[in-house]
Amino acid sequence: MGRLGRYVPASRRRDRVSSEAGPPVAGPKTRHRSAGRRVPSLRLPRSVASQVFLLQLGVVLLLIATAVLVLVIQDRNRAIHEAGDRSLVAAESFANAPGTAEAMESDDPTAALQPHAEVVRKKTGVDYVVALSPYGFRWTHPDPDQIGKHVSTSYGQALEGEPHQTTFDSSLGKAVDSTVAVFDEKGNAVGLVTVGVTVDKVTSVVQDQLPVIFAAGGVALLLAAGGSALVSGRLRRQTRGLGPVEMTRMYEHHDAVLHAVREGVIILDGDGRLLLVNDEARRLLALPPEAEGRPVTELGLSPALAELLGSGRAATDEVFLAGDTLLAVSVRPVVGPQGGSVATLRDTTELRALAGRADVAGGRLQLLYEASTRIGTTLDMERTAEELTEVAVPRFADFATVELAESVLQGGEPTGGSMELRRVATEGIRDDVPLYPVGRRMNYAPGNPVAIGMATGRPVLVADLALADGWRVQNPERARKVIEFGIHSMISVPLRARGQLLGVVEFWRSEQAPFEPDDLSPAEELAARAAVCIDNARRYTREHTTAVTLQRSLLPGALPELSALEVGHRYLPAQAGVGGDWYDVIPLPGARVALVVGDVVGHGLHAAATMGRLRTAVHNFAALDLPPDELLAHLDELITRIDQDAAAEGETESVTGATCLYAVYDPVSGRCVLARAGHPGPALVSPDGSVTFPDIPVAPPLGVGGGLPVETAVLRLAADSRLVLYTDGLVEARGRDIDTGLGMLSEALARTDGATPDDTCRAVLDAMLRTRSSDDVALLVARTRLLDPEQVEEWDVPDDPAAVSRIRAEATRRLESWGLGEAAFTTELILSELVTNAIRYGASPISVRLLRDGDSLICEVADGTSTSPHLRRAAFTDEGGRGLFLVAQMSRRWGTRYTDRGKIIWAEQALDAGGAGDLSGLLMADL
C-alpha cells in the first residue's frame, strides 16, 4: 500500500477530486483517463524483471566501455613514454656520433650534417632530426625551407647538459620532442640536436585485448538474462498470478476511493513511518511532497500530534492544532504481523474570524522576520532605504517612500527636526503613482502629518487623506492627484536611531483596506529596524569618507614633469574601500629619478595611515640620496619600530605584509638600480615592443626582514624603454594565480607598442581588470629618456691646486658653447670652491661633471673619500669657512651623495631669468 500511495503525484490526484464532487462514478471519461495514464507503460518493459535486465545490460555495457577506455589511456601513455625514449636515444646517438661536434664547428654545418640527419631520420623512423646552433638557428631540417630559421622554444636546460623533452600536439597528432646539447673537447656547447617522434608510430595493443573484454561482457549478459528470468517467476508467485495490467487496474480503483473522501487518511507502519497519505491529509497537515517513508516525528507536526500518530494507540476525535486548523484525529491500530495504524483527520475549525485574526498576526510576525533578514544587507544608506520599501510592499502597504536628511546622506550628524530631507527610495504596486519621485527635496509644513511625526518622534496615522487638511495644505494640486489615484490612507513614521532623527518613512494604501491603529505597531517596528541599519550605514559612510580623504591626501597629486622620464600612473581602490597601495616619483640630484611602488596589506584607516608614514619616510630617505638597498633596510627598521610601539601601547593591529619596490634611474648612463622587499618585480617593455620580467632579488616584506641584507639589480635601459611597476592587485585575483596574471600582463603590454605611458596604463587596466578588483591596484609606467651627450661634460682633476684654474676655464668654454655665458661667473665660483675642497680634503680620483638639464645646470665634484662637508657661517675674524655658504647661496640647492668609491658634492643652478641673482651684496656682506 505504501508503494501504491506514492505512485501518483498530488497535483494529478487533486485534479480528479474537487471540493464538491461526490464518489467517483465509472464512465467513459473515467475509462478514457485510465487508458491515458497507461499509455507510457506500453513504451517501457512491462515487468520488473525486464527492467532489471535492462539495468544490468546498461551496467555491463558501462563496465565494458570503462575497460576499453582504461586500456586506450594506458596504451596512449605507454606510447608517449616509448616515443620519448626513441626520440631521446636518436638525439643522443646523433649528438655523440663521431664527427658531429666537428661538423657543427665547421664553416658550413648544414652541408656536413643535413645528409646524415636525413639518413638517421629514415632509418630510425622518427619524424625529424634537427641540428641547431647554440643560439637556436636550424642547421638541418626535413624541410629545407626551414633551415636557417630561429627556434623560439626553450633550450636553456639542454645547453646546461640536461636533456630536455616536451610533448606537444602537432599537425600529425601528439608528438614527443627530445633536445640534447653537443659539446666539444673543452666541454663547451657547440650546438643542439632535437628529435621528434609522433605517438601514433608506436604500435597499439588495445585490439589484442578487446576480444577478451567482449567475451566476458557476453557471459555477464547471459547471467543477467538468467537472473531476470528467475526474478520474473518469483514476482509472479508473490503477486498470486496478477500481471501488470491487473495490478494497475486494482491500484486505480483503490486510488480513486482513497483520494475522493473528504477526510484525511494516514497509514503508518509499526515503526511510525508514513506509508500512505491522501490529498486531504496532505493539505490539512501541510506535508512536504516526499513525506512517504519518513518517520512521523520528522514531518514538522506538533509534538502532541506526532506522539499520538507514532504511538499506534487507539484514539477517537482527539483535537489538535495544525497550523491554523483544528483537527479531530481518530487512530485505529492494524492487527497483523506487520503492525501499524490507520488515522483519519477531520477539519473542525468553526471560529473562522478567530482564525483570520491569527492569520493577520502571523503575517505581521512573518513581515517583521523578513525585515530582520532583508533590511541592512549592505552598508549603503540608499540601498537600505530601498530594502525597507521592498519589504513593506505589498504585504503591508501598496506604496512606500523614504526620505533622509541631507546631512545623514553625507555621513554627518542629523541637524534636528527642521532638517531638509531628500527622497531616496520609493516602491509601489504601480509605477504611475503621483507621489514625488526619488531625488526630490522635501520641506514639510508644520501642520503636515510627516512634520508632526518628526517633531513628536511618534508615528502618525491618517485614516482618510481626503479629510486631512494639514496634509492637503502642503501641495493642494499634488494632494488632489494622489486622492484621485486612489490612495486613501497613510502612516508616517520617523526614522530614529540612538536618539537621533535620520529621516522619515511613509506607508500608503490604495488597494488594501485603510490603515487602522493596530497597524501602527508593525509600521513602527519596521522603521526602527531600518533606522538602526541606516545609522550604521551613515557611520560607515562617515568613516569611509574620512579614510578616503586621508588616503587621497597621502597619495601624490600631479607627478613632476622630468626630462629623464615620461610617467603615466593609475590608482584603483578595491571593492572593500580604502587600501594601502601607493606610488611616487621623486626627483633626485644629477637629473636622476626615483620610482617607488608600495603596498600595505589590509584596508581602512590603519592601512592608509601606514601608507602615508611609509611614503613620508621614503621621501626623507630619498632626500639623503640613499641607494635602494639601504633605503629599504631603513624602511624595514621603521616598520619594526612601528610594530614595537603599537605592542607597547597595547594596540592589536600591527603592520603585516608591507611591501615596496624602489628604483633609481640615471638618464645620463641609462643605468637603473632596483631593489624590492616582498613586492612583485617590474615588467620591462623594450623599444622593439618585447616584454620581459627582469630578475630582481627579493627580500622579505618590510618589518619581517630581521636585518637581512637587501640585494639590488642593475639594468641598462635604452631610450624609449617602458618600466612598468605595479602592485599585486593587478596580477593576482580570486581564481587566478600570479603566473596567469603575469602572462596576461605580458600580452597586454605587448599590444601597446608605441603607446604613451598614460595610454599604456589605460590599456593594461582594460585588459587585466574586466570587473572591479577585490584588492587595490597601483600602476606606474615610466618611459625612459637619455640625456644628449652634448648636455654632459666631464673632466678628471689631478691632485694639484693649480688644476683649479684649468677646470674653471674649460667649464667657461663649455658654458659659452651651450649659450650660457651669463652663468659662467657663478659656475666658476661654485667649481672653484668644490674642486679646491676636493683637492685639499679629499682623495683621488677626483672628477668634475657638468649637466645641463632643462632649466638647471648641475655641477658635480667627485672624490675618493666619504667625509661629508658641513655648512657653517664664519665669524668676521675667520679667514676661511665661507666657501660652502657661498655655494649654498648661489645654488638653487646642493648636497652630497655617496658612491661605492667615495662621494659626490653637487650644486644645482637655476638657468631662468634672475636665477643667479646679484652676488655683490652677498660678497660684501662678510667683508
PDB file of N, CA and C in Angstrom, residues 86 90 94 113-130 141-144 195-197 201:
ATOM      1  N   ARG A  86      62.447   6.758 -27.667  1.00  0.00           N
ATOM      2  CA  ARG A  86      63.009   6.622 -29.016  1.00  0.00           C
ATOM      3  C   ARG A  86      63.628   7.932 -29.485  1.00  0.00           C
ATOM      4  N   ALA A  90      67.654   8.548 -30.228  1.00  0.00           N
ATOM      5  CA  ALA A  90      68.111   9.040 -31.530  1.00  0.00           C
ATOM      6  C   ALA A  90      68.878  10.345 -31.389  1.00  0.00           C
ATOM      7  N   PHE A  94      72.858  10.676 -32.318  1.00  0.00           N
ATOM      8  CA  PHE A  94      73.332  11.614 -33.339  1.00  0.00           C
ATOM      9  C   PHE A  94      74.287  12.634 -32.739  1.00  0.00           C
ATOM     10  N   LEU A 113      75.951  18.207 -42.010  1.00  0.00           N
ATOM     11  CA  LEU A 113      75.045  17.490 -41.117  1.00  0.00           C
ATOM     12  C   LEU A 113      73.752  17.080 -41.801  1.00  0.00           C
ATOM     13  N   GLN A 114      73.273  17.823 -42.804  1.00  0.00           N
ATOM     14  CA  GLN A 114      71.955  17.557 -43.378  1.00  0.00           C
ATOM     15  C   GLN A 114      71.836  16.146 -43.938  1.00  0.00           C
ATOM     16  N   PRO A 115      72.798  15.624 -44.719  1.00  0.00           N
ATOM     17  CA  PRO A 115      72.642  14.242 -45.241  1.00  0.00           C
ATOM     18  C   PRO A 115      72.582  13.212 -44.122  1.00  0.00           C
ATOM     19  N   HIS A 116      73.465  13.363 -43.117  1.00  0.00           N
ATOM     20  CA  HIS A 116      73.473  12.388 -42.024  1.00  0.00           C
ATOM     21  C   HIS A 116      72.167  12.466 -41.230  1.00  0.00           C
ATOM     22  N   ALA A 117      71.632  13.675 -41.037  1.00  0.00           N
ATOM     23  CA  ALA A 117      70.388  13.808 -40.281  1.00  0.00           C
ATOM     24  C   ALA A 117      69.234  13.119 -41.005  1.00  0.00           C
ATOM     25  N   GLU A 118      69.178  13.222 -42.345  1.00  0.00           N
ATOM     26  CA  GLU A 118      68.102  12.583 -43.079  1.00  0.00           C
ATOM     27  C   GLU A 118      68.232  11.071 -43.056  1.00  0.00           C
ATOM     28  N   VAL A 119      69.489  10.588 -43.119  1.00  0.00           N
ATOM     29  CA  VAL A 119      69.701   9.134 -43.044  1.00  0.00           C
ATOM     30  C   VAL A 119      69.239   8.599 -41.696  1.00  0.00           C
ATOM     31  N   VAL A 120      69.606   9.283 -40.636  1.00  0.00           N
ATOM     32  CA  VAL A 120      69.203   8.842 -39.291  1.00  0.00           C
ATOM     33  C   VAL A 120      67.686   8.887 -39.160  1.00  0.00           C
ATOM     34  N   ARG A 121      67.063   9.932 -39.697  1.00  0.00           N
ATOM     35  CA  ARG A 121      65.604  10.054 -39.577  1.00  0.00           C
ATOM     36  C   ARG A 121      64.889   8.903 -40.282  1.00  0.00           C
ATOM     37  N   LYS A 122      65.351   8.548 -41.472  1.00  0.00           N
ATOM     38  CA  LYS A 122      64.682   7.496 -42.213  1.00  0.00           C
ATOM     39  C   LYS A 122      64.924   6.117 -41.607  1.00  0.00           C
ATOM     40  N   LYS A 123      66.142   5.887 -41.093  1.00  0.00           N
ATOM     41  CA  LYS A 123      66.442   4.567 -40.541  1.00  0.00           C
ATOM     42  C   LYS A 123      65.787   4.349 -39.175  1.00  0.00           C
ATOM     43  N   THR A 124      65.716   5.378 -38.373  1.00  0.00           N
ATOM     44  CA  THR A 124      65.160   5.219 -37.023  1.00  0.00           C
ATOM     45  C   THR A 124      63.655   5.383 -36.988  1.00  0.00           C
ATOM     46  N   GLY A 125      63.054   5.907 -38.059  1.00  0.00           N
ATOM     47  CA  GLY A 125      61.606   6.049 -38.092  1.00  0.00           C
ATOM     48  C   GLY A 125      61.083   7.256 -37.335  1.00  0.00           C
ATOM     49  N   VAL A 126      61.962   8.182 -36.997  1.00  0.00           N
ATOM     50  CA  VAL A 126      61.499   9.389 -36.315  1.00  0.00           C
ATOM     51  C   VAL A 126      60.968  10.375 -37.353  1.00  0.00           C
ATOM     52  N   ASP A 127      60.305  11.417 -36.891  1.00  0.00           N
ATOM     53  CA  ASP A 127      59.691  12.383 -37.790  1.00  0.00           C
ATOM     54  C   ASP A 127      60.671  13.458 -38.256  1.00  0.00           C
ATOM     55  N   TYR A 128      61.586  13.855 -37.403  1.00  0.00           N
ATOM     56  CA  TYR A 128      62.573  14.833 -37.821  1.00  0.00           C
ATOM     57  C   TYR A 128      63.792  14.758 -36.927  1.00  0.00           C
ATOM     58  N   VAL A 129      64.941  15.106 -37.511  1.00  0.00           N
ATOM     59  CA  VAL A 129      66.215  15.247 -36.782  1.00  0.00           C
ATOM     60  C   VAL A 129      66.731  16.631 -37.159  1.00  0.00           C
ATOM     61  N   VAL A 130      66.771  17.517 -36.212  1.00  0.00           N
ATOM     62  CA  VAL A 130      67.135  18.915 -36.455  1.00  0.00           C
ATOM     63  C   VAL A 130      68.363  19.250 -35.630  1.00  0.00           C
ATOM     64  N   HIS A 141      67.036  20.228 -41.326  1.00  0.00           N
ATOM     65  CA  HIS A 141      65.594  20.081 -41.163  1.00  0.00           C
ATOM     66  C   HIS A 141      65.069  19.285 -42.352  1.00  0.00           C
ATOM     67  N   PRO A 142      64.044  18.397 -42.159  1.00  0.00           N
ATOM     68  CA  PRO A 142      63.481  17.665 -43.300  1.00  0.00           C
ATOM     69  C   PRO A 142      62.947  18.607 -44.384  1.00  0.00           C
ATOM     70  N   ASP A 143      62.482  19.769 -43.999  1.00  0.00           N
ATOM     71  CA  ASP A 143      62.021  20.771 -44.957  1.00  0.00           C
ATOM     72  C   ASP A 143      63.142  21.777 -45.170  1.00  0.00           C
ATOM     73  N   PRO A 144      63.820  21.776 -46.295  1.00  0.00           N
ATOM     74  CA  PRO A 144      64.980  22.687 -46.488  1.00  0.00           C
ATOM     75  C   PRO A 144      64.605  24.148 -46.295  1.00  0.00           C
ATOM     76  N   VAL A 195      65.113  15.846 -31.729  1.00  0.00           N
ATOM     77  CA  VAL A 195      64.498  14.757 -32.472  1.00  0.00           C
ATOM     78  C   VAL A 195      63.048  14.659 -32.035  1.00  0.00           C
ATOM     79  N   GLY A 196      62.117  14.528 -32.997  1.00  0.00           N
ATOM     80  CA  GLY A 196      60.691  14.431 -32.687  1.00  0.00           C
ATOM     81  C   GLY A 196      60.086  13.164 -33.261  1.00  0.00           C
ATOM     82  N   VAL A 197      59.194  12.541 -32.498  1.00  0.00           N
ATOM     83  CA  VAL A 197      58.513  11.313 -32.905  1.00  0.00           C
ATOM     84  C   VAL A 197      57.043  11.476 -32.590  1.00  0.00           C
ATOM     85  N   LYS A 201      53.087   6.443 -34.228  1.00  0.00           N
ATOM     86  CA  LYS A 201      54.005   5.488 -34.827  1.00  0.00           C
ATOM     87  C   LYS A 201      54.321   4.321 -33.902  1.00  0.00           C
TER      88      LYS A 201
END
